Coordinates of C-alpha atoms in Angstrom, one line a residue:
Chain L
M1 CA 15.3 56.2 -19.1
A2 CA 16.7 56.6 -22.6
L3 CA 19.1 54.1 -24.2
G4 CA 22.5 55.7 -23.6
E5 CA 22.6 59.3 -24.7
F6 CA 21.0 58.5 -28.0
E7 CA 17.6 59.9 -28.6
L8 CA 16.8 56.9 -30.8
I9 CA 13.2 57.7 -31.5
E10 CA 14.2 61.2 -32.8
R11 CA 17.1 59.8 -34.7
Y12 CA 15.5 56.8 -36.4
F13 CA 11.8 57.4 -36.5
K14 CA 11.2 61.2 -36.8
R15 CA 10.1 62.2 -40.2
P16 CA 9.0 65.5 -41.7
P17 CA 5.4 66.0 -40.6
R18 CA 2.8 64.8 -43.2
R19 CA -0.5 65.0 -41.3
G20 CA -2.1 68.3 -40.7
D21 CA -3.9 66.9 -37.6
T22 CA -0.5 66.2 -35.9
V23 CA -0.1 69.3 -33.8
L24 CA 3.1 68.1 -32.1
G25 CA 4.9 64.9 -32.9
V26 CA 8.2 63.3 -31.7
G27 CA 10.3 65.3 -29.3
D28 CA 8.2 66.5 -26.4
D29 CA 6.8 64.7 -23.3
A30 CA 3.8 63.7 -25.3
A31 CA 2.2 64.1 -28.7
L32 CA -0.6 66.6 -29.4
L33 CA -3.1 65.3 -31.9
R34 CA -6.4 66.7 -33.3
V35 CA -9.2 64.2 -33.8
P36 CA -11.6 65.5 -36.4
P37 CA -15.1 66.6 -35.2
G38 CA -17.7 63.9 -35.5
Q39 CA -15.2 61.1 -35.3
L40 CA -14.4 58.7 -32.5
L41 CA -10.8 58.0 -31.5
V42 CA -9.9 54.3 -32.1
A43 CA -6.9 53.0 -30.1
A44 CA -5.2 49.6 -29.8
V45 CA -1.8 48.2 -28.6
D46 CA 0.1 45.0 -29.6
T47 CA 3.4 43.6 -28.5
L48 CA 5.8 41.4 -30.4
V49 CA 8.4 39.3 -28.5
E50 CA 11.4 37.9 -30.2
G51 CA 11.3 34.1 -30.6
R52 CA 7.5 34.1 -30.1
H53 CA 6.0 36.4 -32.7
F54 CA 9.1 36.5 -35.0
L55 CA 12.1 34.3 -35.2
D56 CA 15.4 35.5 -33.8
D57 CA 16.9 35.7 -37.3
A58 CA 13.9 37.6 -38.8
P59 CA 14.9 40.4 -41.1
A60 CA 14.6 43.6 -39.1
D61 CA 12.4 45.3 -41.7
S62 CA 9.9 42.5 -41.4
V63 CA 9.8 43.0 -37.6
G64 CA 9.1 46.7 -38.2
H65 CA 6.4 45.8 -40.7
Q66 CA 4.8 43.2 -38.4
S67 CA 4.8 45.5 -35.3
L68 CA 2.7 48.1 -37.1
A69 CA 0.7 45.7 -39.3
V70 CA -0.7 43.7 -36.4
N71 CA -2.0 47.0 -34.9
L72 CA -3.4 48.4 -38.2
S73 CA -5.3 45.1 -38.5
D74 CA -7.1 46.1 -35.2
L75 CA -8.0 49.4 -36.8
A76 CA -9.2 47.7 -39.9
A77 CA -11.4 45.4 -37.8
M78 CA -13.1 48.5 -36.4
G79 CA -13.5 50.1 -39.8
A80 CA -11.1 52.9 -38.7
E81 CA -8.9 55.4 -40.6
P82 CA -5.3 55.0 -39.5
A83 CA -3.7 58.2 -38.2
W84 CA -0.9 57.9 -35.6
A85 CA 1.4 55.5 -33.9
L86 CA 3.6 55.4 -30.8
L87 CA 6.6 53.0 -30.8
S88 CA 8.2 51.5 -27.7
L89 CA 11.4 49.5 -28.3
S90 CA 13.2 47.4 -25.8
L91 CA 16.6 46.6 -27.3
P92 CA 19.5 44.5 -26.0
E93 CA 22.0 46.8 -27.8
I94 CA 22.1 49.7 -30.3
D95 CA 22.6 47.9 -33.6
E96 CA 22.5 50.6 -36.2
A97 CA 22.0 48.3 -39.2
W98 CA 19.2 46.5 -37.4
L99 CA 17.6 49.9 -36.4
T100 CA 17.9 51.3 -39.8
S101 CA 16.2 48.3 -41.4
F102 CA 13.5 48.1 -38.7
A103 CA 12.8 51.8 -39.2
A104 CA 12.5 51.2 -43.0
G105 CA 10.0 48.4 -42.5
I106 CA 7.7 50.3 -40.1
Q107 CA 8.0 53.6 -42.0
T108 CA 7.2 52.0 -45.4
L109 CA 4.0 50.6 -44.1
A110 CA 3.3 53.7 -42.1
A111 CA 3.6 55.9 -45.2
R112 CA 1.4 53.6 -47.2
S113 CA -1.3 53.6 -44.5
G114 CA -1.4 57.3 -43.7
I115 CA 0.2 56.7 -40.3
E116 CA 2.6 59.1 -38.6
I117 CA 4.9 58.0 -35.8
V118 CA 4.4 60.7 -33.2
G119 CA 6.3 59.5 -30.2
G120 CA 7.8 56.6 -28.4
D121 CA 10.3 55.2 -25.9
T122 CA 13.5 53.2 -26.1
V123 CA 14.9 51.2 -23.2
R124 CA 17.6 48.6 -22.9
G125 CA 16.2 45.1 -22.3
P126 CA 15.2 42.0 -24.2
L127 CA 14.0 42.5 -27.8
V128 CA 10.3 43.5 -27.4
V129 CA 8.4 45.8 -29.7
T130 CA 5.2 47.5 -28.7
V131 CA 3.2 49.7 -31.0
T132 CA 0.2 51.7 -30.1
V133 CA -2.0 52.8 -33.0
M134 CA -4.6 55.5 -33.1
G135 CA -7.1 56.3 -35.8
F136 CA -10.7 57.5 -36.1
V137 CA -14.0 56.4 -37.3
P138 CA -17.2 58.3 -37.9
D139 CA -19.4 58.3 -34.8
D140 CA -21.7 55.3 -34.8
Q141 CA -20.0 53.6 -37.8
A142 CA -17.4 51.5 -35.9
L143 CA -17.4 47.8 -36.5
R144 CA -17.8 45.8 -33.3
R145 CA -17.7 42.1 -32.4
S146 CA -21.0 42.3 -30.8
G147 CA -23.5 42.9 -33.6
A148 CA -23.9 39.5 -35.3
R149 CA -27.5 38.2 -35.4
P150 CA -29.0 34.8 -36.2
G151 CA -29.6 34.3 -39.9
E152 CA -26.7 36.5 -41.0
T153 CA -23.9 35.3 -43.2
L154 CA -20.3 34.8 -42.1
Y155 CA -17.4 35.8 -44.3
I156 CA -13.6 35.6 -44.2
S157 CA -11.3 37.8 -46.3
G158 CA -8.3 36.7 -48.3
A159 CA -6.3 33.6 -47.7
P160 CA -6.2 32.8 -43.9
G161 CA -3.6 30.3 -42.7
E162 CA -0.8 31.4 -45.1
A163 CA 1.1 33.3 -42.4
A164 CA 1.0 30.4 -40.0
A165 CA 2.2 28.0 -42.7
G166 CA 5.0 30.4 -43.6
L167 CA 6.2 30.5 -40.0
A168 CA 6.0 26.7 -39.8
L169 CA 8.2 26.5 -42.9
L170 CA 10.8 28.8 -41.4
R171 CA 10.7 26.9 -38.1
A172 CA 11.4 23.7 -39.9
D173 CA 14.1 25.2 -42.1
R174 CA 15.6 28.6 -41.5
T175 CA 17.0 28.6 -45.0
T176 CA 13.6 28.5 -46.7
D177 CA 13.6 30.9 -49.7
P178 CA 12.7 34.3 -48.3
D179 CA 10.7 35.0 -51.5
D180 CA 8.4 32.0 -50.8
V181 CA 4.8 33.2 -50.9
L182 CA 4.0 31.8 -47.5
V183 CA 7.2 33.1 -45.9
R184 CA 6.4 36.6 -47.2
R185 CA 2.8 36.3 -45.9
H186 CA 4.3 35.6 -42.4
R187 CA 6.7 38.5 -42.6
Y188 CA 4.9 41.1 -44.7
A189 CA 1.1 40.4 -44.6
E190 CA -1.0 43.4 -45.4
P191 CA -3.7 44.6 -43.0
R192 CA -7.1 44.9 -44.6
I193 CA -7.6 48.7 -44.0
D194 CA -9.6 49.2 -47.3
L195 CA -11.9 46.3 -46.6
G196 CA -12.6 47.5 -43.0
R197 CA -13.4 50.9 -44.4
A198 CA -15.8 49.4 -47.0
L199 CA -17.5 47.4 -44.3
R200 CA -18.6 50.5 -42.3
G201 CA -22.4 50.6 -42.2
R202 CA -22.6 47.2 -43.9
A203 CA -21.1 44.5 -41.6
S204 CA -23.1 43.8 -38.5
A205 CA -19.9 42.5 -36.7
A206 CA -16.2 42.2 -37.6
M207 CA -12.9 41.3 -36.0
D208 CA -9.5 40.4 -37.2
V209 CA -8.1 36.9 -37.0
S210 CA -5.1 36.9 -34.7
D211 CA -5.5 33.7 -32.7
G212 CA -7.0 31.5 -35.4
L213 CA -10.3 31.6 -37.2
L214 CA -12.1 29.1 -34.9
G215 CA -11.0 30.6 -31.7
D216 CA -11.6 34.2 -32.8
L217 CA -15.0 33.3 -34.3
A218 CA -15.9 31.8 -30.9
K219 CA -15.1 35.2 -29.4
L220 CA -17.2 37.0 -31.9
C221 CA -20.1 34.7 -31.1
A222 CA -19.7 35.2 -27.4
A223 CA -19.6 39.0 -27.8
S224 CA -22.7 38.8 -30.0
G225 CA -24.6 36.2 -27.9
V226 CA -25.0 33.9 -30.9
G227 CA -23.6 30.7 -32.3
A228 CA -22.1 30.0 -35.7
R229 CA -22.0 27.2 -38.2
V230 CA -18.9 26.9 -40.4
E231 CA -19.1 24.8 -43.5
L232 CA -15.6 23.3 -43.7
E233 CA -15.8 22.6 -47.5
K234 CA -16.3 26.4 -48.0
L235 CA -13.0 27.4 -46.4
P236 CA -10.7 29.1 -48.8
L237 CA -7.6 26.9 -49.1
S238 CA -5.2 29.0 -51.2
R239 CA -3.1 27.5 -54.0
A240 CA 0.1 28.4 -52.1
L241 CA -1.2 26.5 -49.0
L242 CA -2.2 23.4 -51.0
A243 CA 1.1 23.5 -52.9
R244 CA 3.1 23.1 -49.6
S245 CA 0.7 21.1 -47.4
S246 CA -1.9 18.3 -47.5
R247 CA -5.6 19.3 -47.6
H248 CA -5.9 18.3 -44.0
D249 CA -2.9 20.5 -42.9
A250 CA -4.1 23.4 -45.1
E251 CA -7.5 23.3 -43.3
R252 CA -5.8 23.2 -40.0
Y253 CA -3.7 26.3 -40.8
V254 CA -6.9 28.1 -41.9
L255 CA -8.8 27.1 -38.7
R256 CA -5.9 27.7 -36.2
G257 CA -3.4 30.1 -37.8
G258 CA -3.5 33.8 -37.1
D259 CA -1.5 36.9 -38.0
D260 CA -2.2 37.2 -41.6
Y261 CA -4.6 40.0 -40.7
E262 CA -7.7 38.6 -42.4
L263 CA -11.1 40.0 -41.3
L264 CA -13.9 37.8 -40.1
F265 CA -17.3 39.6 -40.6
T266 CA -21.0 39.1 -40.8
L267 CA -23.4 40.6 -43.3
P268 CA -27.2 40.6 -43.3
Q269 CA -28.6 37.8 -45.5
Q270 CA -30.2 40.2 -47.9
T271 CA -26.9 42.0 -48.7
D272 CA -26.9 43.3 -52.3
A273 CA -24.9 41.5 -54.9
A274 CA -23.5 44.9 -55.8
I275 CA -22.2 45.4 -52.3
L276 CA -20.5 42.0 -52.3
A277 CA -19.0 42.7 -55.7
G278 CA -17.6 46.0 -54.3
L279 CA -16.0 44.1 -51.4
Q280 CA -14.6 41.5 -53.8
A281 CA -13.0 44.2 -55.9
L282 CA -10.9 45.1 -52.8
C283 CA -9.9 41.6 -51.9
P284 CA -11.3 38.1 -52.1
V285 CA -14.1 37.5 -49.5
T286 CA -15.5 34.0 -49.0
R287 CA -18.8 33.0 -47.4
I288 CA -17.9 30.3 -44.9
G289 CA -21.0 29.8 -42.8
V290 CA -24.0 31.4 -41.0
I291 CA -24.8 32.8 -37.7
E292 CA -27.3 30.9 -35.6
R293 CA -29.1 31.0 -32.3
G294 CA -27.2 29.5 -29.4
S295 CA -23.5 29.7 -28.6
G296 CA -20.2 28.3 -29.8
V297 CA -19.0 27.3 -33.3
L298 CA -20.4 24.2 -35.0
C299 CA -18.3 22.8 -37.9
T300 CA -20.0 20.8 -40.7
R301 CA -18.7 18.9 -43.7
G302 CA -21.3 18.1 -46.4
G303 CA -24.0 19.1 -43.9
V304 CA -22.8 16.7 -41.2
A305 CA -21.5 18.0 -37.9
V306 CA -17.8 17.4 -37.5
D307 CA -16.0 17.4 -34.2
V308 CA -13.2 20.0 -34.4
P309 CA -11.3 20.2 -31.1
G310 CA -11.3 23.7 -29.7
S311 CA -14.2 25.0 -31.7
G312 CA -16.0 26.0 -28.5
Y313 CA -19.1 24.2 -29.6
D314 CA -21.0 22.6 -26.7
H315 CA -22.3 19.3 -27.9
F316 CA -24.2 18.8 -24.7
A317 CA -26.1 22.1 -24.8
Chain J
M1 CA -1.3 35.9 -29.5
A2 CA -2.9 35.8 -26.1
L3 CA -1.2 34.3 -23.1
G4 CA -2.7 30.7 -23.0
E5 CA -6.4 30.7 -23.2
F6 CA -6.8 33.4 -20.5
E7 CA -8.1 36.7 -21.5
L8 CA -5.9 38.4 -18.9
I9 CA -6.7 41.9 -19.7
E10 CA -10.4 41.2 -19.4
R11 CA -9.9 39.2 -16.2
Y12 CA -7.6 41.4 -14.3
F13 CA -7.9 44.9 -15.7
K14 CA -11.5 45.3 -16.9
R15 CA -13.6 47.4 -14.5
P16 CA -17.1 48.8 -14.7
P17 CA -17.0 51.8 -17.0
R18 CA -16.6 55.2 -15.2
R19 CA -16.0 57.7 -17.9
G20 CA -18.8 58.8 -20.1
D21 CA -16.4 59.5 -22.9
T22 CA -15.3 55.8 -23.1
V23 CA -17.6 54.6 -25.9
L24 CA -16.1 51.1 -25.9
G25 CA -13.4 49.8 -23.6
V26 CA -11.7 46.4 -23.0
G27 CA -13.0 43.5 -25.1
D28 CA -13.0 44.4 -28.8
D29 CA -10.2 44.8 -31.4
A30 CA -9.7 48.4 -30.3
A31 CA -11.2 51.0 -27.9
L32 CA -13.6 53.7 -29.0
L33 CA -13.1 57.0 -27.3
R34 CA -14.6 60.5 -27.5
V35 CA -12.2 63.4 -27.2
P36 CA -14.2 66.5 -26.1
P37 CA -14.7 69.3 -28.6
G38 CA -12.0 72.1 -28.4
Q39 CA -9.5 69.7 -26.8
L40 CA -6.4 68.2 -28.3
L41 CA -5.6 64.5 -27.7
V42 CA -2.4 64.1 -25.7
A43 CA -0.6 60.7 -26.0
A44 CA 2.6 59.1 -24.7
V45 CA 4.1 55.7 -24.1
D46 CA 6.6 54.4 -21.6
T47 CA 8.1 51.0 -21.0
L48 CA 9.5 49.5 -17.8
V49 CA 11.9 46.5 -17.9
E50 CA 12.6 44.3 -14.9
G51 CA 16.0 44.8 -13.4
R52 CA 16.4 48.2 -15.1
H53 CA 13.4 50.3 -14.0
F54 CA 12.4 48.2 -11.1
L55 CA 14.2 45.5 -9.1
D56 CA 13.4 41.8 -9.7
D57 CA 11.9 41.6 -6.2
A58 CA 9.9 44.8 -6.4
P59 CA 6.4 44.5 -5.0
A60 CA 4.0 43.9 -7.9
D61 CA 1.7 46.7 -6.9
S62 CA 4.7 49.2 -7.1
V63 CA 5.4 48.0 -10.6
G64 CA 1.7 48.6 -11.5
H65 CA 1.9 52.1 -9.9
Q66 CA 5.2 53.0 -11.6
S67 CA 4.1 51.8 -15.1
L68 CA 1.2 54.2 -15.0
A69 CA 2.8 57.0 -13.0
V70 CA 5.7 57.5 -15.4
N71 CA 3.2 58.0 -18.2
L72 CA 0.9 60.3 -16.1
S73 CA 4.0 62.4 -15.5
D74 CA 4.2 62.9 -19.3
L75 CA 0.6 64.1 -19.3
A76 CA 1.3 66.4 -16.3
A77 CA 4.3 67.9 -18.2
M78 CA 1.9 68.9 -21.0
G79 CA -0.7 70.3 -18.6
A80 CA -3.1 67.5 -19.7
E81 CA -6.2 65.9 -18.2
P82 CA -5.7 62.1 -17.8
A83 CA -8.3 60.0 -19.5
W84 CA -7.4 56.6 -20.8
A85 CA -4.7 53.9 -20.8
L86 CA -3.7 50.9 -22.8
L87 CA -1.7 48.2 -21.0
S88 CA 0.7 45.8 -22.7
L89 CA 2.2 43.1 -20.5
S90 CA 4.9 40.7 -21.4
L91 CA 5.0 38.0 -18.7
P92 CA 7.2 35.0 -18.2
E93 CA 4.3 33.1 -16.6
I94 CA 0.8 33.5 -15.2
D95 CA 1.4 34.3 -11.6
E96 CA -2.1 35.1 -10.2
A97 CA -0.8 36.7 -7.0
W98 CA 1.6 38.9 -8.9
L99 CA -1.1 39.9 -11.4
T100 CA -3.6 40.6 -8.7
S101 CA -1.2 42.9 -6.9
F102 CA 0.0 44.5 -10.1
A103 CA -3.6 45.2 -11.1
A104 CA -4.3 46.7 -7.6
G105 CA -1.3 49.1 -8.0
I106 CA -2.2 50.3 -11.4
Q107 CA -5.9 50.5 -10.8
T108 CA -5.5 52.5 -7.5
L109 CA -3.5 55.2 -9.3
A110 CA -5.8 55.0 -12.3
A111 CA -8.9 55.6 -10.2
R112 CA -7.3 58.5 -8.3
S113 CA -6.2 60.1 -11.6
G114 CA -9.4 59.7 -13.6
I115 CA -7.8 57.1 -15.9
E116 CA -9.7 54.2 -17.4
I117 CA -7.9 51.2 -18.8
V118 CA -9.6 50.7 -22.1
G119 CA -7.5 47.9 -23.7
G120 CA -4.3 46.1 -23.9
D121 CA -2.3 43.0 -24.9
T122 CA -0.7 40.2 -23.0
V123 CA 2.1 38.0 -24.3
R124 CA 4.5 35.5 -22.9
G125 CA 8.0 36.8 -22.7
P126 CA 10.4 38.6 -20.4
L127 CA 8.8 40.8 -17.8
V128 CA 8.2 44.1 -19.7
V129 CA 5.4 46.5 -19.0
T130 CA 4.3 49.1 -21.5
V131 CA 1.6 51.7 -20.8
T132 CA 0.2 54.1 -23.3
V133 CA -1.6 57.0 -21.8
M134 CA -4.1 59.4 -23.4
G135 CA -5.6 62.6 -22.1
F136 CA -6.6 66.0 -23.4
V137 CA -5.8 69.6 -23.1
P138 CA -7.6 72.7 -24.3
D139 CA -6.5 73.7 -27.7
D140 CA -3.4 76.1 -27.5
Q141 CA -2.9 75.6 -23.7
A142 CA -0.5 72.6 -23.9
L143 CA 2.8 73.1 -22.1
R144 CA 5.7 72.4 -24.4
R145 CA 9.5 72.3 -23.9
S146 CA 10.1 74.9 -26.6
G147 CA 8.6 78.1 -25.1
A148 CA 11.4 79.2 -22.6
R149 CA 12.8 82.7 -23.3
P150 CA 15.8 84.6 -21.9
G151 CA 15.1 86.4 -18.6
E152 CA 12.5 83.9 -17.5
T153 CA 12.7 82.1 -14.2
L154 CA 13.4 78.4 -13.8
Y155 CA 11.5 76.2 -11.2
I156 CA 11.5 72.7 -10.1
S157 CA 8.6 71.0 -8.2
G158 CA 8.8 69.0 -5.0
A159 CA 11.9 67.0 -3.9
P160 CA 13.8 65.7 -6.9
G161 CA 16.4 63.0 -6.3
E162 CA 14.5 61.1 -3.7
A163 CA 13.4 58.3 -6.0
A164 CA 17.0 57.8 -7.3
A165 CA 18.3 57.7 -3.7
G166 CA 15.6 55.2 -2.7
L167 CA 16.6 52.9 -5.6
A168 CA 20.2 53.2 -4.6
L169 CA 19.3 52.2 -1.0
L170 CA 17.5 49.1 -2.3
R171 CA 20.3 48.2 -4.6
A172 CA 22.7 48.4 -1.7
D173 CA 20.5 46.4 0.6
R174 CA 17.3 44.6 -0.5
T175 CA 16.1 44.4 3.1
T176 CA 15.8 48.2 3.4
D177 CA 12.6 49.1 5.3
P178 CA 9.9 49.3 2.6
D179 CA 8.3 52.2 4.6
D180 CA 11.5 54.3 4.2
V181 CA 10.5 57.6 2.7
L182 CA 13.0 57.3 -0.1
V183 CA 12.1 53.7 -0.9
R184 CA 8.5 54.7 -1.1
R185 CA 9.4 57.7 -3.4
H186 CA 11.1 55.2 -5.7
R187 CA 8.2 52.8 -5.7
Y188 CA 5.1 55.1 -5.4
A189 CA 6.1 58.6 -6.4
E190 CA 3.0 60.7 -7.4
P191 CA 2.9 62.4 -10.8
R192 CA 2.2 66.2 -10.6
I193 CA -1.1 66.2 -12.5
D194 CA -2.5 69.1 -10.5
L195 CA 0.6 71.2 -10.9
G196 CA 0.6 70.6 -14.6
R197 CA -3.0 71.7 -14.9
A198 CA -2.3 74.8 -12.8
L199 CA 0.6 75.7 -15.1
R200 CA -1.6 75.9 -18.2
G201 CA -1.5 79.4 -19.6
R202 CA 1.2 80.4 -17.1
A203 CA 4.4 78.4 -17.7
S204 CA 6.2 79.2 -20.9
A205 CA 7.8 75.8 -21.0
A206 CA 7.6 72.5 -18.9
M207 CA 8.9 69.0 -18.9
D208 CA 9.1 66.2 -16.4
V209 CA 12.4 65.1 -15.0
S210 CA 13.0 61.5 -16.1
D211 CA 16.7 61.3 -16.9
G212 CA 17.9 63.8 -14.3
L213 CA 17.4 67.5 -13.8
L214 CA 20.6 68.6 -15.6
G215 CA 20.2 66.4 -18.6
D216 CA 16.5 67.2 -19.0
L217 CA 17.1 70.9 -18.5
A218 CA 19.6 70.7 -21.3
K219 CA 16.9 69.2 -23.5
L220 CA 14.4 72.0 -22.6
C221 CA 17.1 74.5 -23.4
A222 CA 17.8 72.9 -26.8
A223 CA 14.1 72.8 -27.6
S224 CA 13.7 76.4 -26.7
G225 CA 16.9 77.6 -28.3
V226 CA 18.2 79.1 -25.0
G227 CA 20.7 78.5 -22.2
A228 CA 20.0 78.2 -18.5
R229 CA 21.9 79.1 -15.3
V230 CA 21.3 76.9 -12.3
E231 CA 22.2 78.2 -8.9
L232 CA 23.3 75.1 -7.1
E233 CA 22.8 76.6 -3.6
K234 CA 19.1 77.0 -4.5
L235 CA 18.5 73.3 -5.2
P236 CA 15.9 71.8 -2.9
L237 CA 17.8 69.1 -0.8
S238 CA 15.0 67.4 1.1
R239 CA 15.3 66.4 4.8
A240 CA 14.9 62.7 3.8
L241 CA 17.8 63.0 1.3
L242 CA 20.1 64.8 3.7
A243 CA 19.3 62.3 6.5
R244 CA 20.6 59.5 4.3
S245 CA 23.4 61.0 2.3
S246 CA 26.1 63.7 2.4
R247 CA 25.2 67.1 1.0
H248 CA 27.4 66.3 -2.0
D249 CA 25.6 63.0 -2.7
A250 CA 22.2 64.7 -2.1
E251 CA 23.1 67.3 -4.7
R252 CA 24.2 64.6 -7.1
Y253 CA 20.9 62.8 -6.7
V254 CA 19.0 66.0 -7.4
L255 CA 21.0 66.8 -10.5
R256 CA 21.2 63.3 -12.0
G257 CA 18.3 61.3 -10.5
G258 CA 15.0 60.9 -12.4
D259 CA 11.7 59.2 -12.0
D260 CA 10.2 61.0 -9.1
Y261 CA 8.0 62.8 -11.6
E262 CA 9.0 66.3 -10.7
L263 CA 8.2 69.1 -13.2
L264 CA 10.8 71.5 -14.5
F265 CA 9.2 74.7 -15.7
T266 CA 9.8 78.3 -16.6
L267 CA 7.7 81.3 -15.6
P268 CA 7.9 84.9 -16.9
Q269 CA 9.9 87.1 -14.5
Q270 CA 6.9 89.3 -13.7
T271 CA 4.7 86.3 -12.6
D272 CA 2.4 87.4 -9.8
A273 CA 3.1 86.4 -6.2
A274 CA -0.5 85.3 -6.0
I275 CA 0.1 82.8 -8.9
L276 CA 3.2 81.5 -7.2
A277 CA 1.3 81.1 -4.0
G278 CA -1.4 79.2 -5.9
L279 CA 1.3 76.8 -7.2
Q280 CA 2.9 76.4 -3.8
A281 CA -0.5 75.5 -2.4
L282 CA -0.4 72.4 -4.7
C283 CA 3.1 71.3 -4.0
P284 CA 6.5 72.9 -3.1
V285 CA 8.1 74.7 -6.1
T286 CA 11.6 76.1 -5.9
R287 CA 13.2 78.8 -8.0
I288 CA 16.6 77.3 -9.0
G289 CA 17.8 79.6 -11.8
V290 CA 17.2 81.7 -14.8
I291 CA 16.9 81.3 -18.6
E292 CA 19.6 83.1 -20.6
R293 CA 20.6 83.6 -24.2
G294 CA 23.0 81.0 -25.6
S295 CA 22.8 77.3 -25.1
G296 CA 23.5 74.6 -22.5
V297 CA 23.3 74.7 -18.7
L298 CA 25.7 76.7 -16.6
C299 CA 25.9 75.8 -12.9
T300 CA 27.0 78.4 -10.4
R301 CA 27.7 78.3 -6.6
G302 CA 27.7 81.7 -4.9
G303 CA 27.7 83.4 -8.3
V304 CA 30.8 81.5 -9.4
A305 CA 30.6 79.1 -12.4
V306 CA 31.1 75.5 -11.3
D307 CA 32.1 72.7 -13.7
V308 CA 29.4 70.0 -13.4
P309 CA 30.2 67.1 -15.8
G310 CA 27.4 66.4 -18.2
S311 CA 25.7 69.8 -17.8
G312 CA 25.9 70.3 -21.6
Y313 CA 27.4 73.8 -21.0
D314 CA 29.9 74.7 -23.7
H315 CA 32.7 76.5 -22.0
F316 CA 34.4 77.2 -25.3
A317 CA 31.4 78.9 -26.9

């Protein structure tokens, strides 16, 4: 059921074809796509709801950016090459200025990431944006959550927590400077596609942080059948975070904040310094702990166990 | 951002793997899927909004069925083999009975269609269901909207209009017998996967009827650069439709109703009777007109042009 008589997807989201492997894009009942030989298809979907994932006065281009970025982050976490996206938009009304800005936000990131929007659906309803992303990864080189082994080293990319801090700033004061570093990290954080690609064949496990470092690390541990020890004093607390919040709050944002699309990953202990330098050349990566036998996440400060609520660590095990 | 601490997709929608080409299903950042060599990936997305695509008291299993069926219909219209689905659920609350019934509805159709749910997302928000479906089709055998040529014959499958009539019955009276044929066609219509498969290499163009036969035929004509003549007296008016509505209303449901997942397709004039008999063995197909030079849709009754509003026929051309 299209929105009015407008073919919104064609009108706002169809672009001249760029990818040779898109056989048929927007405009038919479905898209026809060619996955290269020797590659697996990688597919994920994420939904953003107004008021929950973005504020009701969020710039439309940031909503467009976020809706694709959160999905690209899933591809990055698998080490995949981005290729195609399907866009489903539930909209309360046809607001041409909003749609134009939303389209600019999603298409700018799409072009930069090698993504082509090949189809979609528009319906009238509450403002809900769902993007499906597809990409590919060489057979047997996909990064999974399940490969972490005791003795391996745990890393986090970039500056986790900044997006959550930016959202908190906006919730407290909608007039916060839109050019504030933290606000921009909430609205326009960049998925770590290059890092994911570089981790292929190197990381034993990887996932993106979407529900907070602690909670997501607990999932990685569960999938791998291992435990993890996080050294709190090693957590990267960015200058921007520390400029706007106490050390305690900054740490809380890092441990509990999501949606800045950072990657959590494990490397064998004997990983070459040259490999690490190669990763660092793409973006900062910080060693924050180790993988251990057992289950759950143990946090330490100065070598002493610290009780962090929600860490999933079973102190009675 | 998951819904509470529940991993709803894992809990309600994960099933033991059935497909050998699903390398990794529900539970990681993305699914890993193997498209067979020599096949194109076919992908589509559709969104259902409460109150618009289904009534607010619709049985949850029918919402589950519909959310996948509307997508499978897009695969059928391309002649594709169903393979995988991603499910995104925006839910106002965690209602276990509703989720269990919804899951039963979508999984029953999934199992019957060879579909495996390989991932998804759940968020808290208004009730909105988005399904992405993926399948494949042999290279160069996909059915498109753009292949219809003047002189070809136009067909429609099954009994279009029944789903729209069923929805109208329910809107008029929520207590309508749930076993009413028309009500069941609205809630549990079956996508024409087998017919789509049989049309590969035979139909010159195909699409599924989702916005009404007339409007969708106009889109097929536009994509093919042709016009069409529909002989109104040839339209299949089902016994169930005629039992509940006047001939005039029945015709209106057929011309304007969507979402019973019927396929509109064109065959070369010289198509073998044996081929047509083969199609009829799968489901009723009715010849309703011809493809002509020009543009838009001309409706006739007894050979005389009839003005049907919204047919897209340009009488001044």
